[in-house]
XYZ file of C-alpha atoms in Angstrom:
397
model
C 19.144 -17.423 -24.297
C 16.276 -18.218 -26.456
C 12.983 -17.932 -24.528
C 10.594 -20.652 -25.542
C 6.956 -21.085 -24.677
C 4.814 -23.894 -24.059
C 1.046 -24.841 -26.412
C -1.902 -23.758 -24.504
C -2.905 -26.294 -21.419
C -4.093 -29.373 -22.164
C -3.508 -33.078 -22.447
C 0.152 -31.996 -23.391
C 0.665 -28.881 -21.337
C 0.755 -27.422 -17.874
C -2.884 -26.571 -16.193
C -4.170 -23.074 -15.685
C -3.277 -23.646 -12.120
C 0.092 -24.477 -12.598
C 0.900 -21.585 -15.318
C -1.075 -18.795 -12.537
C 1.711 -20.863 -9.822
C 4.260 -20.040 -12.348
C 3.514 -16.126 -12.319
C 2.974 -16.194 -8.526
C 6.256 -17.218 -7.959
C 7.546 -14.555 -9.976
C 6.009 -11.907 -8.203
C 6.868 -13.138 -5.106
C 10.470 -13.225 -6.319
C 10.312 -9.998 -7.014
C 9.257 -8.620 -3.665
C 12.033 -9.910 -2.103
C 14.443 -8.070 -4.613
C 12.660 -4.998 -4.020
C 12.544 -5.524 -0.468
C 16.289 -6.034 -0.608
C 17.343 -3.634 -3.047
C 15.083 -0.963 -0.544
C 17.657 -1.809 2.355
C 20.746 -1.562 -0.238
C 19.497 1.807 -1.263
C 18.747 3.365 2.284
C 21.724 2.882 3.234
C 23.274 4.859 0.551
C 21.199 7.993 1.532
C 21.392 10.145 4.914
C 19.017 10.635 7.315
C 17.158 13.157 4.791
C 16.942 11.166 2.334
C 19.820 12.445 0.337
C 21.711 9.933 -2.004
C 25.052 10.313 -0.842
C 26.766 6.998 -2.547
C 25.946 7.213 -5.768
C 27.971 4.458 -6.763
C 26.591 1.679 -4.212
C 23.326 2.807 -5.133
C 24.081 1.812 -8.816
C 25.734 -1.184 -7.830
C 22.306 -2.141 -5.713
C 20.301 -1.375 -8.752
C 22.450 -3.255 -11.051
C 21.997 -6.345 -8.663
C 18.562 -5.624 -8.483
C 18.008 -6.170 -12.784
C 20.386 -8.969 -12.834
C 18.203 -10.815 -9.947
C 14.834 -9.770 -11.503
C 16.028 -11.526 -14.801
C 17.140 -14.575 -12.936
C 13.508 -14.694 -11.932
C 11.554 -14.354 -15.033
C 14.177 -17.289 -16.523
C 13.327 -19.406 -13.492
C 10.093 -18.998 -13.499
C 8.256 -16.940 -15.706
C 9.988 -17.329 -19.183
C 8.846 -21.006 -19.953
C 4.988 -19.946 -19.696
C 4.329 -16.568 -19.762
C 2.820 -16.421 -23.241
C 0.525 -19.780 -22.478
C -0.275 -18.274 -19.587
C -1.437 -15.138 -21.835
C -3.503 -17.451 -24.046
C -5.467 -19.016 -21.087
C -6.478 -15.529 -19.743
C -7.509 -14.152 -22.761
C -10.001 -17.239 -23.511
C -11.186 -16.919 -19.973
C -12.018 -13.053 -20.592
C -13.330 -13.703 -23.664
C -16.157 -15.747 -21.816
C -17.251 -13.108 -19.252
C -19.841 -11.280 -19.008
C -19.448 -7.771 -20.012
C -18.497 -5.272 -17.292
C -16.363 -1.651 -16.995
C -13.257 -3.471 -16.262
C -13.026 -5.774 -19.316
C -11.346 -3.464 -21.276
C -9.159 -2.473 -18.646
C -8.215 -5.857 -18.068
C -7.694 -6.843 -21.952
C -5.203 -3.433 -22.571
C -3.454 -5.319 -19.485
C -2.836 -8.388 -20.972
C -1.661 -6.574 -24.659
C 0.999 -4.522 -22.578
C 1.807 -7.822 -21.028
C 2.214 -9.754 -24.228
C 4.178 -6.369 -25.363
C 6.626 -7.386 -22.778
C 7.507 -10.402 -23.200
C 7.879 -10.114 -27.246
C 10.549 -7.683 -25.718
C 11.996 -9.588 -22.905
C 12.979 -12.854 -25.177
C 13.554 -10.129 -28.296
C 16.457 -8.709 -25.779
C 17.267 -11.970 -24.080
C 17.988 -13.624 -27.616
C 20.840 -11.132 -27.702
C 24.104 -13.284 -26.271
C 26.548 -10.887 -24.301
C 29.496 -11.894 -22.388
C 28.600 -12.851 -18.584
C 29.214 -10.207 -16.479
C 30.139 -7.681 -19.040
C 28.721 -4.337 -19.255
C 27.343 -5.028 -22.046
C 25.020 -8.078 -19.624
C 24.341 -4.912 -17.206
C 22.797 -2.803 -20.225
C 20.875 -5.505 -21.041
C 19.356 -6.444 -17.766
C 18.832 -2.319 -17.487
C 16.474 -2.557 -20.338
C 14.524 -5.407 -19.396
C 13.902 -3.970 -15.765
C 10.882 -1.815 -17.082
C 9.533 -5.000 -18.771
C 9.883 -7.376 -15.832
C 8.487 -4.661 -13.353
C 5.414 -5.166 -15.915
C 4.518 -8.658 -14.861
C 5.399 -8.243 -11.171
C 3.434 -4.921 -11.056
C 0.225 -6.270 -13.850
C 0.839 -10.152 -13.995
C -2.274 -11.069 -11.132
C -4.975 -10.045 -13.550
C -3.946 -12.740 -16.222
C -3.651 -15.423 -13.103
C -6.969 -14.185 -11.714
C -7.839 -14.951 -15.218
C -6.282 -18.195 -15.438
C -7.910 -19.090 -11.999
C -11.226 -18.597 -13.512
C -10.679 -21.396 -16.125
C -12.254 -23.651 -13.487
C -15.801 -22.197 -12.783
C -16.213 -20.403 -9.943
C -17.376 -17.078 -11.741
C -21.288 -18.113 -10.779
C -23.308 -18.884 -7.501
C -23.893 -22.247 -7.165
C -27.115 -22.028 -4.568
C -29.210 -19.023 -5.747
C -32.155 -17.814 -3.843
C -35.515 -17.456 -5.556
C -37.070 -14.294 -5.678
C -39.684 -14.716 -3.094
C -36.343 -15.635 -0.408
C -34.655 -13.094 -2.160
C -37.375 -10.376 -0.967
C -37.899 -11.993 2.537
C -34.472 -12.173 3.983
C -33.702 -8.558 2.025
C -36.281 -6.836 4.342
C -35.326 -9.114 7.091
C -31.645 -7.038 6.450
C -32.970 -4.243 5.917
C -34.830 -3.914 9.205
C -31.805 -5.083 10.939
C -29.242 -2.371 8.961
C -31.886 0.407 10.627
C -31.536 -1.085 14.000
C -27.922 -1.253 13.755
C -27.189 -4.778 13.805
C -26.090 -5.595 10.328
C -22.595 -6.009 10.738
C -20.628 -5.468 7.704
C -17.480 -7.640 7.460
C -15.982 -8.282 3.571
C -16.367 -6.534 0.070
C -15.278 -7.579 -3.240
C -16.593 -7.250 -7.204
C -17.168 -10.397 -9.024
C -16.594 -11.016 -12.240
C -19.555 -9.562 -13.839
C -18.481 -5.929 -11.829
C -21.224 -5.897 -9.105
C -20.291 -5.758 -5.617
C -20.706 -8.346 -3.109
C -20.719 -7.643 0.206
C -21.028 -10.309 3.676
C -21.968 -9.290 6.981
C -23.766 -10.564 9.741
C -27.485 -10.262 10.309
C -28.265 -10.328 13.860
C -31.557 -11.002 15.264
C -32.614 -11.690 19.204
C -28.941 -12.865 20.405
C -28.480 -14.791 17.379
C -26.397 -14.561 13.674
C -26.640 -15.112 10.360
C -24.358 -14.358 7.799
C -25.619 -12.792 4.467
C -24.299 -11.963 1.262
C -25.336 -8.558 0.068
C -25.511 -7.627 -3.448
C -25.256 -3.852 -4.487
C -24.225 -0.523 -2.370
C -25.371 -0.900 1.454
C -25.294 2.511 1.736
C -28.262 3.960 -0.514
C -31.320 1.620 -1.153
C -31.907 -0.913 -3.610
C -29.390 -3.356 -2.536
C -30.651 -7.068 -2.304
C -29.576 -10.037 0.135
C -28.404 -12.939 -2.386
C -27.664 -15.675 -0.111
C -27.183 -16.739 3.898
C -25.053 -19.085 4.961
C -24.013 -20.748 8.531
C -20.322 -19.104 8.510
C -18.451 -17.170 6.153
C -16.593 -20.184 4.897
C -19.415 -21.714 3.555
C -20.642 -18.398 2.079
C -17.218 -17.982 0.181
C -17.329 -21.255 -1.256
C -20.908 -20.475 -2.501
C -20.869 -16.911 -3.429
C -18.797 -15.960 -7.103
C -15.368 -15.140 -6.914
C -13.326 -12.018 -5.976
C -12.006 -10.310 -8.907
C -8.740 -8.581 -8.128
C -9.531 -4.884 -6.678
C -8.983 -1.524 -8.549
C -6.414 0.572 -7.798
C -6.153 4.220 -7.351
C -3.795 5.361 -9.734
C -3.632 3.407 -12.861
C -0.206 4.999 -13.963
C 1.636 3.801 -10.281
C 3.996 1.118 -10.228
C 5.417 -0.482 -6.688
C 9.084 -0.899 -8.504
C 9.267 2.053 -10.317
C 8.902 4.756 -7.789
C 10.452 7.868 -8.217
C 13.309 8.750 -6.124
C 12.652 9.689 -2.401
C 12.990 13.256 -1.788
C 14.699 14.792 0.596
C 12.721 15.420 4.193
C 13.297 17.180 7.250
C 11.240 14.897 10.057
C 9.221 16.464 12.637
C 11.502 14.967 15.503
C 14.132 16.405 13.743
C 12.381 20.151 13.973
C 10.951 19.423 17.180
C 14.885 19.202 18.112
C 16.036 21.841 16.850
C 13.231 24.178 18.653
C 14.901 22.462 21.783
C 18.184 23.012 20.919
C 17.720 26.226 19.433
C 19.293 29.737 21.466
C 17.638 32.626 18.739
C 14.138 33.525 17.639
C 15.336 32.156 14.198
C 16.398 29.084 15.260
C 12.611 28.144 16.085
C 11.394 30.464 13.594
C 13.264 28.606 10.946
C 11.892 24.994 12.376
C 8.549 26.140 11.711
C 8.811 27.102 8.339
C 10.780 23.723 7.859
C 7.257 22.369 8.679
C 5.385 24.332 6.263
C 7.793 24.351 3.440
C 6.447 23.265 0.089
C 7.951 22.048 -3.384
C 10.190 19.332 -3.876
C 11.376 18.845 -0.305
C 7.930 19.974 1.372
C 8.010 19.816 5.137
C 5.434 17.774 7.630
C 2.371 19.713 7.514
C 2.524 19.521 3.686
C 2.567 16.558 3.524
C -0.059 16.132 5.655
C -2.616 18.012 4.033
C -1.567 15.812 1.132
C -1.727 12.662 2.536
C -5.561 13.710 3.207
C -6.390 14.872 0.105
C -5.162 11.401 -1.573
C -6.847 9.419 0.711
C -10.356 11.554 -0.066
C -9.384 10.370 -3.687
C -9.338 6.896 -2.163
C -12.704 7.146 -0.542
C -14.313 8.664 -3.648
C -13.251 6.245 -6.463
C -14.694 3.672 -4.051
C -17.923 4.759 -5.884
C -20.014 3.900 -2.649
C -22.124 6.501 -0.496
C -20.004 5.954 2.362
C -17.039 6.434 0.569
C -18.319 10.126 -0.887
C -19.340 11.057 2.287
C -15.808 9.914 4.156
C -13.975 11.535 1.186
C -15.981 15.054 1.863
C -14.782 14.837 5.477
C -11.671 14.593 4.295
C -11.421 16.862 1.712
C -12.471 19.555 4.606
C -9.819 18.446 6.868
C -7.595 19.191 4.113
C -8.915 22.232 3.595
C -8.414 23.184 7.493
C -4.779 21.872 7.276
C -4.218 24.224 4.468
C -5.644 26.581 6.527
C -3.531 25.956 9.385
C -0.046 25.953 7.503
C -0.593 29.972 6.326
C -1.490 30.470 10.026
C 2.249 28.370 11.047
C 3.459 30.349 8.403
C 2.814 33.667 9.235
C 3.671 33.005 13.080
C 6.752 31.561 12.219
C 8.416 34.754 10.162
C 6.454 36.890 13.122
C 8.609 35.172 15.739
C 11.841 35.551 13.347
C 11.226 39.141 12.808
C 11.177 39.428 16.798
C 15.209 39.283 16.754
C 15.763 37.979 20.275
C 17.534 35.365 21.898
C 17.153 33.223 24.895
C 17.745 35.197 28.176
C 21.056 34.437 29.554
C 19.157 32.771 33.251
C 17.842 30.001 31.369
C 21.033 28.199 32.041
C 21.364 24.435 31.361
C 21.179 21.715 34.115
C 24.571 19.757 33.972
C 23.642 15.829 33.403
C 26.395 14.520 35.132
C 27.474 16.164 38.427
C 31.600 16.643 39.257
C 32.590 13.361 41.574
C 34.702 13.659 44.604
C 38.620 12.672 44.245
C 39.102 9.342 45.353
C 41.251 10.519 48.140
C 38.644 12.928 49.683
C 36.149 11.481 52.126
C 32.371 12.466 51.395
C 30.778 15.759 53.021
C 28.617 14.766 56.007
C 25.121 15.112 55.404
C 23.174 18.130 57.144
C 21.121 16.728 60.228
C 17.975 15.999 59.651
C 15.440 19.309 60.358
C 12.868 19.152 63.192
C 15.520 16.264 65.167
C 18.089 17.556 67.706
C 21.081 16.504 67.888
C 21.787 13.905 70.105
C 24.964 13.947 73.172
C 26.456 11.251 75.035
């Protein structure tokens, strides 16, 4: 198949809206295949984790590139390089800011990928041949590409329209009045923030409400509300209004820049903490619950709970850092020192757990189980009569 494009939008072409449309439906597409190919792969793997049919699990990814290609023909191939040329005009036109660069490496990797996709797709092969499933292998990477990357060149596109300026500005005198007006209110407590996003030009906006004897007003903050020097830029009735005033949300950041959402690497295997908790239960020796503990503490490739723990904290102090705001460095400091504690904790699980291992003792032999479900009488036998009540005598006719 030969993959065409269309001119740039105009009198002859599809609008910005309709090519961003275009690459939204894509992406949505391809949630549902991961989605689905998800369920198709867990159910190749045990309850660790552990692939244990290889060959449905390379049947579900084989599905997986042959629907994701289906996709991009339905809906991506006809204007994906249009779509291209609209978002790079649009970024030409902003104003400059950190992410620009960012943004325009983004759209050259994009454009990368879809000189490869229709390079590759111009290739005929047989239908259904393996020949068809080596070529929808390759093109995987480059479809994950747009799904993963495409929302910066519609958020792009989207832009084509205006929308990247505030329409109702305050002057500087308002500007300075409601800003202390905020400012009092933030020290008494009652500046309620609500929503946070960057426009275009890479400053962040912020909305919240400003409440003063019983009553509200929402404002639009410009800056960090954390350290001083932010400024109110606008007030508004409800937030509706203020998001049809204020500029645009830019797409958000994300944490780390090499991640992709359908290219994860494979699950490895883990031990749950019900799973150890069981086995303390069901355990008879010291080493049975000796050995659940270290499960917990284990580290490398199949690390147990507490491992993960400590790293699941010490991620999401990354999180709160690279917000770049003085709430987020002081959140991300907390965090960093509960790390720190759960590392702390782990040696301590650690050493108790070979301790109690080293005991080499078993359960004493009068903790004997309860039965669950007590013998019945034969069907022939009548029931024992019941014991007479204590403290009534008996009575006699």
């Amino acid at each position: 198949m030969t993959v065409t494009s269309t001119p740039p939008p105009g009198p002859s072409g599809p609008s910005a809206a309709e090519l961003s449309n275009a690459a939204g439906n894509f992406r949505i597409r391809m949630s549902a295949i991961d989605r689905e190919t998800d369920a198709a792969l867990d159910s190749t793997r045990d309850r660790h984790g552990r692939t244990v049919r290889p060959g449905a699990a390379e049947a579900a990814r084989a599905r997986r590139d042959k629907a994701a290609v289906e996709a991009y023909r339905a809906h991506l191939a006809p204007h994906a390089e249009a779509l291209l040329d609209v978002a790079r005009l649009v970024l030409d036109e902003l104003p400059p800011a950190r992410h620009l660069a960012g943004w325009r490496a983004v759209l050259d990797g994009l454009s990368a990928s879809t000189s490869e996709i229709r390079r590759v797709l111009d290739r005929p092969v047989d239908p259904g041949s393996g020949e068809e499933r080596a070529q929808h292998a390759v093109l995987w990477p480059h479809l994950t590409v747009w799904a993963d990357h495409g929302y910066i060149a519609c958020n792009l596109a989207d832009q084509r329209d205006g929308g990247r300026h505030q329409s109702s500005p305050l002057t500087d005198e308002e500007r300075q009045k409601w800003t202390e007006r905020a400012v009092a209110a933030q020290r008494r407590g009652e500046l309620e923030l609500t929503e946070s996003w960057y426009a275009a030009d890479g400053q962040p906006i912020t909305l919240a409400y400003l409440v003063e004897d019983d009553d509200s007003t929402v404002v639009a903050l410009r800056g960090d509300p954390g350290v001083p020097g932010w400024q109110v830029i606008g007030h508004y009735t409800h937030e509706y209004e203020a998001g049809q005033d204020l500029p645009a949300p830019v797409p958000p950041g994300v944490l780390r820049p090499d991640h992709s959402r359908y290219n994860r690497p494979a699950p490895a295997p883990e031990m749950s903490l019900q799973d150890l908790i069981r086995d303390v239960i069901e355990g008879r020796t010291a080493g049975d619950a000796s050995n659940a503990l270290l499960g917990a503490v284990q580290r490398g490739f199949a690390a147990g709970p507490m491992i993960r723990l400590q790293d699941l904290l010490e991620r999401s102090a990354q999180f709160a850092s690279a917000l770049e705001t003085a709430q987020g460095q002081q959140i991300a400091a907390r965090l960093s020192t509960l790390a720190r504690q759960i590392e702390f904790l782990t040696r301590e699980v650690q050493e108790a757990a070979e301790d109690l291992g080293a005991t080499v003792a078993v359960l004493p032999p009068h903790r004997t189980p309860v039965l669950r479900a007590r013998p019945r009488p034969a069907v022939d036998t009548s029931p024992p009569v019941p014991p007479p009540v204590a403290g009534r005598p008996a009575r006699h006719r």
